[in-house]
CSV table of C-alpha atoms and ligand atoms in Angstrom, one decimal:
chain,number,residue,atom,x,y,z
A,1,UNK,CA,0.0,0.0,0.0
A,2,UNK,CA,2.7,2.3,0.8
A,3,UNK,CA,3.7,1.8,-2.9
A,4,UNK,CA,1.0,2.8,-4.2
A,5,UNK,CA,1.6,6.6,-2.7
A,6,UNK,CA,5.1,6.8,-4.5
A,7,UNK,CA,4.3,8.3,-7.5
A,8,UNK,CA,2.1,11.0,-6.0
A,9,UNK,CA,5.1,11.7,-3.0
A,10,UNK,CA,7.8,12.3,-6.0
A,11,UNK,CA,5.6,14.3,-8.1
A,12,UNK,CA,5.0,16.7,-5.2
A,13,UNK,CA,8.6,17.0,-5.0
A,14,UNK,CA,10.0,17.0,-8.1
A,15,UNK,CA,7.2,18.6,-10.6
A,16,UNK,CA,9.3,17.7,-13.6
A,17,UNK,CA,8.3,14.1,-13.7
A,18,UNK,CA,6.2,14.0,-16.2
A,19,UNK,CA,7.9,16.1,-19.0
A,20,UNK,CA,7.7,16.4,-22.7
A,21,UNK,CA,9.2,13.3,-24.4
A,22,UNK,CA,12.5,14.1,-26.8
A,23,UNK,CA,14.2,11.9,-29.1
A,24,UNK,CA,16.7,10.1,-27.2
A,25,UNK,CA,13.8,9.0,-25.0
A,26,UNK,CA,12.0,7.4,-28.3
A,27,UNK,CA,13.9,3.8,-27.9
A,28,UNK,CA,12.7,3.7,-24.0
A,29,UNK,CA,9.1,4.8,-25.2
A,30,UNK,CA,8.9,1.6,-27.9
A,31,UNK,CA,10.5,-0.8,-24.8
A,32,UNK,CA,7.5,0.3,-22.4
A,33,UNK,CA,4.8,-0.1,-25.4
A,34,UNK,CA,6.3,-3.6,-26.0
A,35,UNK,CA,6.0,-4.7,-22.2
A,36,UNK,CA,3.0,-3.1,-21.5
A,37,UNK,CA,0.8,-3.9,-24.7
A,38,UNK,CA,1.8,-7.4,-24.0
A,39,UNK,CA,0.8,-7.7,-20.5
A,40,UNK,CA,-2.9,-5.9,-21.4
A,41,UNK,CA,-3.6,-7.5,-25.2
A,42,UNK,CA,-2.4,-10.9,-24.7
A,43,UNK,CA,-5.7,-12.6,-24.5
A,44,UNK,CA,-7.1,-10.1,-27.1
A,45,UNK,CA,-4.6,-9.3,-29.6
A,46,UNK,CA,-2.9,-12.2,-31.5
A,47,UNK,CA,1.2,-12.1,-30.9
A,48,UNK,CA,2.0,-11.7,-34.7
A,49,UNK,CA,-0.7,-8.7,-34.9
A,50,UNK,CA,0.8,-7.4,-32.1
A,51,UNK,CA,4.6,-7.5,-33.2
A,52,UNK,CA,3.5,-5.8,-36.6
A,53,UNK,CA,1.9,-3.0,-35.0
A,54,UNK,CA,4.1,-2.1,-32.9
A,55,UNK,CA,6.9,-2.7,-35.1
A,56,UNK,CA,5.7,0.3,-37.3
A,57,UNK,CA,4.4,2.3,-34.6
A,58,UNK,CA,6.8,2.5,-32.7
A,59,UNK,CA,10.3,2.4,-34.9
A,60,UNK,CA,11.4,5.4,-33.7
A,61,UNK,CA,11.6,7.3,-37.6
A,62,UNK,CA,7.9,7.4,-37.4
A,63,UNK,CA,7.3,8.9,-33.9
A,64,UNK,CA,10.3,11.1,-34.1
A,65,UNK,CA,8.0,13.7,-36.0
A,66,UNK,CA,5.5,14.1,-33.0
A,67,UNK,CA,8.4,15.3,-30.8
A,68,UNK,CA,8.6,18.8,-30.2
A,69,UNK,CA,5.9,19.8,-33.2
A,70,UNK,CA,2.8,21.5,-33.7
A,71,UNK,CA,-0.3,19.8,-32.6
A,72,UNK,CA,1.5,17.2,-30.6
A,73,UNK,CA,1.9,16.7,-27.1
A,74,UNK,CA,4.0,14.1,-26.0
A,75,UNK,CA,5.0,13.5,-22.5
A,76,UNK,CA,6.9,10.4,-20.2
A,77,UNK,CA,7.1,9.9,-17.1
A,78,UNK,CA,9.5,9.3,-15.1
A,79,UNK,CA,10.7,7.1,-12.0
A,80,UNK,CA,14.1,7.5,-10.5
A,81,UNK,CA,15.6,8.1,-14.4
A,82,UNK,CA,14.1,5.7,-15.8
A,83,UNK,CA,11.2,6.3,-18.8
A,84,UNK,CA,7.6,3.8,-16.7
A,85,UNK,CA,4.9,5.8,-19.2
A,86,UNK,CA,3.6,8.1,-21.5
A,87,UNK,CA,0.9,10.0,-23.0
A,88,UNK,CA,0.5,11.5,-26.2
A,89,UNK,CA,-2.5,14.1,-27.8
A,90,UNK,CA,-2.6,15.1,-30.4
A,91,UNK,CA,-5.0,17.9,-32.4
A,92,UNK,CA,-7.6,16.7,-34.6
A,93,UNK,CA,-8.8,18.8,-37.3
A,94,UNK,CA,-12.4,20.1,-37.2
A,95,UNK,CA,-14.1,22.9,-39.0
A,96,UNK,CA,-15.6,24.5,-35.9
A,97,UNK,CA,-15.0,22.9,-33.0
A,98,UNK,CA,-11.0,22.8,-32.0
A,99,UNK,CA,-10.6,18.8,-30.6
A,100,UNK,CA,-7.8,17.0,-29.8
A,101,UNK,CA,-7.3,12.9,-29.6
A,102,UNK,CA,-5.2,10.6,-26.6
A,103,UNK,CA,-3.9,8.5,-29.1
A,104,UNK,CA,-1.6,6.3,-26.5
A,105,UNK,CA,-1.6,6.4,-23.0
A,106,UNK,CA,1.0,3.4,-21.6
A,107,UNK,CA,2.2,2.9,-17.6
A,108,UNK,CA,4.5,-0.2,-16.9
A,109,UNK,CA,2.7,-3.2,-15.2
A,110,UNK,CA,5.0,-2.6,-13.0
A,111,UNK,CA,4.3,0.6,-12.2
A,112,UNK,CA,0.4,0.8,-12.7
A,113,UNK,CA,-1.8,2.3,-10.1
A,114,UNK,CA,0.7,4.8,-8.5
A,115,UNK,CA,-0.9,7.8,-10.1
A,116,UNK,CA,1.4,7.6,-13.3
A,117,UNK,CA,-1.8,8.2,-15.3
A,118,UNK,CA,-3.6,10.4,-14.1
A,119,UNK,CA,-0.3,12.3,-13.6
A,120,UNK,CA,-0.2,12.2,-17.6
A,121,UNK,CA,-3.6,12.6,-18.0
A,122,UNK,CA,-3.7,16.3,-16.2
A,123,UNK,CA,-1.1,17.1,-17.5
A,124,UNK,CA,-2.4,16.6,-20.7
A,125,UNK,CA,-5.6,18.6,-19.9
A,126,UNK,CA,-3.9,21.5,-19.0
A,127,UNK,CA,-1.8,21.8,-21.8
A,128,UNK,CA,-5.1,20.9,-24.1
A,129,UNK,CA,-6.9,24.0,-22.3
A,130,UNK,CA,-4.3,26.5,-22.9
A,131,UNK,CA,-4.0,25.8,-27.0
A,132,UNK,CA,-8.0,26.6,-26.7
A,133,UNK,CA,-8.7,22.8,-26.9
A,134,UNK,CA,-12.7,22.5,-26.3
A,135,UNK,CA,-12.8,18.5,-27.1
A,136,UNK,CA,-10.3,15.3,-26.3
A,137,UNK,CA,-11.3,12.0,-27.6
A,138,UNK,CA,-9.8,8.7,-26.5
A,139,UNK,CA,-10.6,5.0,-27.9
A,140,UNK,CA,-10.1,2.1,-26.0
A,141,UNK,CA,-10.3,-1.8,-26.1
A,142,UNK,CA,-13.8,-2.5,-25.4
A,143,UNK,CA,-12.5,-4.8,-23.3
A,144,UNK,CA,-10.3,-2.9,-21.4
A,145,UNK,CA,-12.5,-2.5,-18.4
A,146,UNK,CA,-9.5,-0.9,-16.2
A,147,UNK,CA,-9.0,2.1,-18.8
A,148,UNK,CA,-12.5,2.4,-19.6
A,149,UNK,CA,-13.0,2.8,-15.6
A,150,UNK,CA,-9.9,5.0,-15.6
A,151,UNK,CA,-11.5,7.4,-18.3
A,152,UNK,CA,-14.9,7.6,-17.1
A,153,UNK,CA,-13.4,8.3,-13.4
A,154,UNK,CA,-11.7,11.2,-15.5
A,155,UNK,CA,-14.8,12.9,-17.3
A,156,UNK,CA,-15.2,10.9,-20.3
A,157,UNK,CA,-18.1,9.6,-21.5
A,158,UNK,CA,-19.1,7.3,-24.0
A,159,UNK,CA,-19.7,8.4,-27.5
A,160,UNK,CA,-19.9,5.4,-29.8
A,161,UNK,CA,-18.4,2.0,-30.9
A,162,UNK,CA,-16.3,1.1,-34.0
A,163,UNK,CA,-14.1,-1.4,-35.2
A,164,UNK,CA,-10.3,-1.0,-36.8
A,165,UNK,CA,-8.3,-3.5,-38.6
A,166,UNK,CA,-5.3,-4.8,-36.2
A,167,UNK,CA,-3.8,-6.8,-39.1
A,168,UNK,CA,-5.6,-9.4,-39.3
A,169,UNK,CA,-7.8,-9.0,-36.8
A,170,UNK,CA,-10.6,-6.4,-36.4
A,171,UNK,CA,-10.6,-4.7,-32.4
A,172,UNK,CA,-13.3,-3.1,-31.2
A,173,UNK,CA,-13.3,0.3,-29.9
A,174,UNK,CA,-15.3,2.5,-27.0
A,175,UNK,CA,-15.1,6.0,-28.0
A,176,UNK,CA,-14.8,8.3,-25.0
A,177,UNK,CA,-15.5,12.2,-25.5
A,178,UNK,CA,-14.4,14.8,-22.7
A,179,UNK,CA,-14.9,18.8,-22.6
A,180,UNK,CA,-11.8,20.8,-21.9
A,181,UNK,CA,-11.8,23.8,-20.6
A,182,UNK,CA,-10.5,26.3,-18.1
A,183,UNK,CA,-11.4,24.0,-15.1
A,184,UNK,CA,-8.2,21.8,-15.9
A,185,UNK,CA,-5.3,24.3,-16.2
A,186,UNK,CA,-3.5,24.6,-13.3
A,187,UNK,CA,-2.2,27.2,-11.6
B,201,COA,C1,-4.9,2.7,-17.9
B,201,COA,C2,-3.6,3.3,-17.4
B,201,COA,C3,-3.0,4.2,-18.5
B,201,COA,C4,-3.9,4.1,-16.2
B,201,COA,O1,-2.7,4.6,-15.6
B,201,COA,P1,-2.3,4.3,-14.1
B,201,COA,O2,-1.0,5.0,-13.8
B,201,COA,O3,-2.4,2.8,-13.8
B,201,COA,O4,-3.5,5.1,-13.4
B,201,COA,P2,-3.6,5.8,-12.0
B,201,COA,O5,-2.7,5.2,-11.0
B,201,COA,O6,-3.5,7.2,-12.2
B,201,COA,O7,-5.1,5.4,-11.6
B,201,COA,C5,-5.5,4.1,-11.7
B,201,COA,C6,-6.2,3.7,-10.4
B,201,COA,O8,-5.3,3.7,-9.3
B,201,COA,C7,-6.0,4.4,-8.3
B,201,COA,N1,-4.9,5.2,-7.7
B,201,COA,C8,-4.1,6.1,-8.3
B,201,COA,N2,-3.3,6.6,-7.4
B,201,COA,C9,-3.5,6.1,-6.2
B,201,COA,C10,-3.0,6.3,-4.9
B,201,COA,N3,-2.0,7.1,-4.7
B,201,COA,N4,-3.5,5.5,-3.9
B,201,COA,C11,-4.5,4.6,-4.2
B,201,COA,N5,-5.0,4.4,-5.4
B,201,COA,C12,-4.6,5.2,-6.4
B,201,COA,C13,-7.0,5.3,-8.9
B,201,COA,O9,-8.1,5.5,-8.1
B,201,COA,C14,-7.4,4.5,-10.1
B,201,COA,O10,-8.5,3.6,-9.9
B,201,COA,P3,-9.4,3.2,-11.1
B,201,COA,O11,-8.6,2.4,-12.1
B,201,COA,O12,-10.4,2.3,-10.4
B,201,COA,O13,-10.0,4.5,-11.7
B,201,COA,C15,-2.6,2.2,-17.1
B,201,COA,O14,-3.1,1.4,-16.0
B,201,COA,C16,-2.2,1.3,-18.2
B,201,COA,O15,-1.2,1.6,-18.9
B,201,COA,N6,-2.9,0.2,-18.5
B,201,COA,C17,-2.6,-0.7,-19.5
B,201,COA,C18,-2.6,-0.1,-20.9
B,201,COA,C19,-3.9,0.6,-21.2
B,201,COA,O16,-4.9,0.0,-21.1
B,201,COA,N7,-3.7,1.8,-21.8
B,201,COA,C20,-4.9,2.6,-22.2
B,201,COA,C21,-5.1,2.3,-23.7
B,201,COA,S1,-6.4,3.3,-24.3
C-alpha cells in the first residue's frame, strides 16, 4: 500500500516528472509499449498482430516527427531516471469545433496504479486548455475494463463503438468524448 503513494510523494517533490518526451527518450518509449501492450492485449490481440503493429508504430523514424511539433503533445514519465509511461495528444482537425485525440496512453505493469496516469492525464488537460482545446477524444479496447473505468473516473463519456483492422484482426473500440476547458489548467 505504501507503494502505491510513491508516484504521488515524487511528483509533489519533483514537478518535472512527467515532462515532454525528446528523441533520445523514443527507444525507452517503444520498450515500455512492447512490455505493457503485451501484459494488457495478450488474451485479445494475437502475438504476430501485435509485433507488426508495434513494429511500425513505434520504430522510432515514425514517432520522431511528433516530438517537439505543432499539434502534438508528447509526454513520459519518469521514475528515478528511468522512462515507466507516457501519454500523447494530439490535435484533430475540425471545421468549428478545436478537438484534440489521446492516441496512447501506456504505464508499466509494473508501475500501474501509482498515479502515473492520471499524472499524464492532467497534464495533458492543461496543456489541451491552454491551446484553446474544447474536445479530447480517447478509444479504448472494449475490453479494457480498467482504462474504460480509468477514463470515465476522469470525465469521459461514452460516445460510440467502431471497429479498426489490427492486421488481421478487427478490435473493437469504445469511443470516450471529454470537454476541456479552463477547469483543468492549473495554476
Ligand atoms: C490505464 C492506465 C494508463 C492508467 O494509468 P495508471 O497509472 O495505472 O492510473 P492511476 O494510477 O492514475 O489510476 C488508476 C487507479 O489507481 C488508483 N490510484 C491512483 N493513485 C492512487 C494512490 N496514490 N493510492 C491509491 N489508489 C490510487 C485510482 O483510483 C485509479 O483507480 P481506477 O482504475 O479504479 O480508476 C494504465 O493502467 C495502463 O497503462 N494500463 C494498460 C494499458 C492501457 O490500457 N492503456 C490505455 C489504452 S487506451
Amino acid at each position: 500500500m505504501q507503494e502505491k503513494f510513491l508516484f504521488r510523494d515524487i511528483v509533489m517533490s519533483k514537478k518535472h516528472l512527467v515532462r515532454f518526451a525528446t528523441l533520445t527518450d523514443l527507444s525507452k518509449i517503444a520498450d515500455v509499449a512492447q512490455v505493457t501492450w503485451d501484459d494488457t492485449y495478450n488474451n485479445i490481440i494475437a502475438p504476430e498482430n501485435r509485433r507488426e503493429f508495434l513494429e511500425r508504430a513505434y520504430k522510432p523514424e515514425n514517432l520522431a516527427p511528433t516530438i517537439n511539433s505543432d499539434g502534438h503533445w508528447f509526454y513520459v514519465a519518469e521514475c528515478e531516471d528511468e522512462v515507466v509511461g507516457f501519454g500523447h495528444f494530439l490535435r484533430r482537425y475540425h471545421p468549428t469545433q478545436a478537438r484534440a485525440e489521446l492516441v496512447r496512453l501506456y504505464v508499466l505493469p509494473a508501475y500501474q496504479s501509482m498515479f502515473i496516469g492520471t499524472t499524464i492525464l492532467e497534464t495533458g488537460f492543461d496543456a489541451l486548455a491552454r491551446a484553446n482545446i474544447e474536445q479530447c477524444f480517447v478509444s479504448v479496447q472494449s475490453s479494457n475494463k480498467q482504462a474504460r473505468r480509468f477514463y470515465e473516473r476522469h470525465g469521459f463519456s461514452f460516445h460510440r463503438t467502431h471497429g479498426q483492422f489490427l492486421g488481421t484482426q478487427i478490435i473493437t473500440l469504445v469511443e470516450y468524448i471529454r470537454a476541456i476547458g479552463n477547469a483543468d489548467i492549473k495554476a
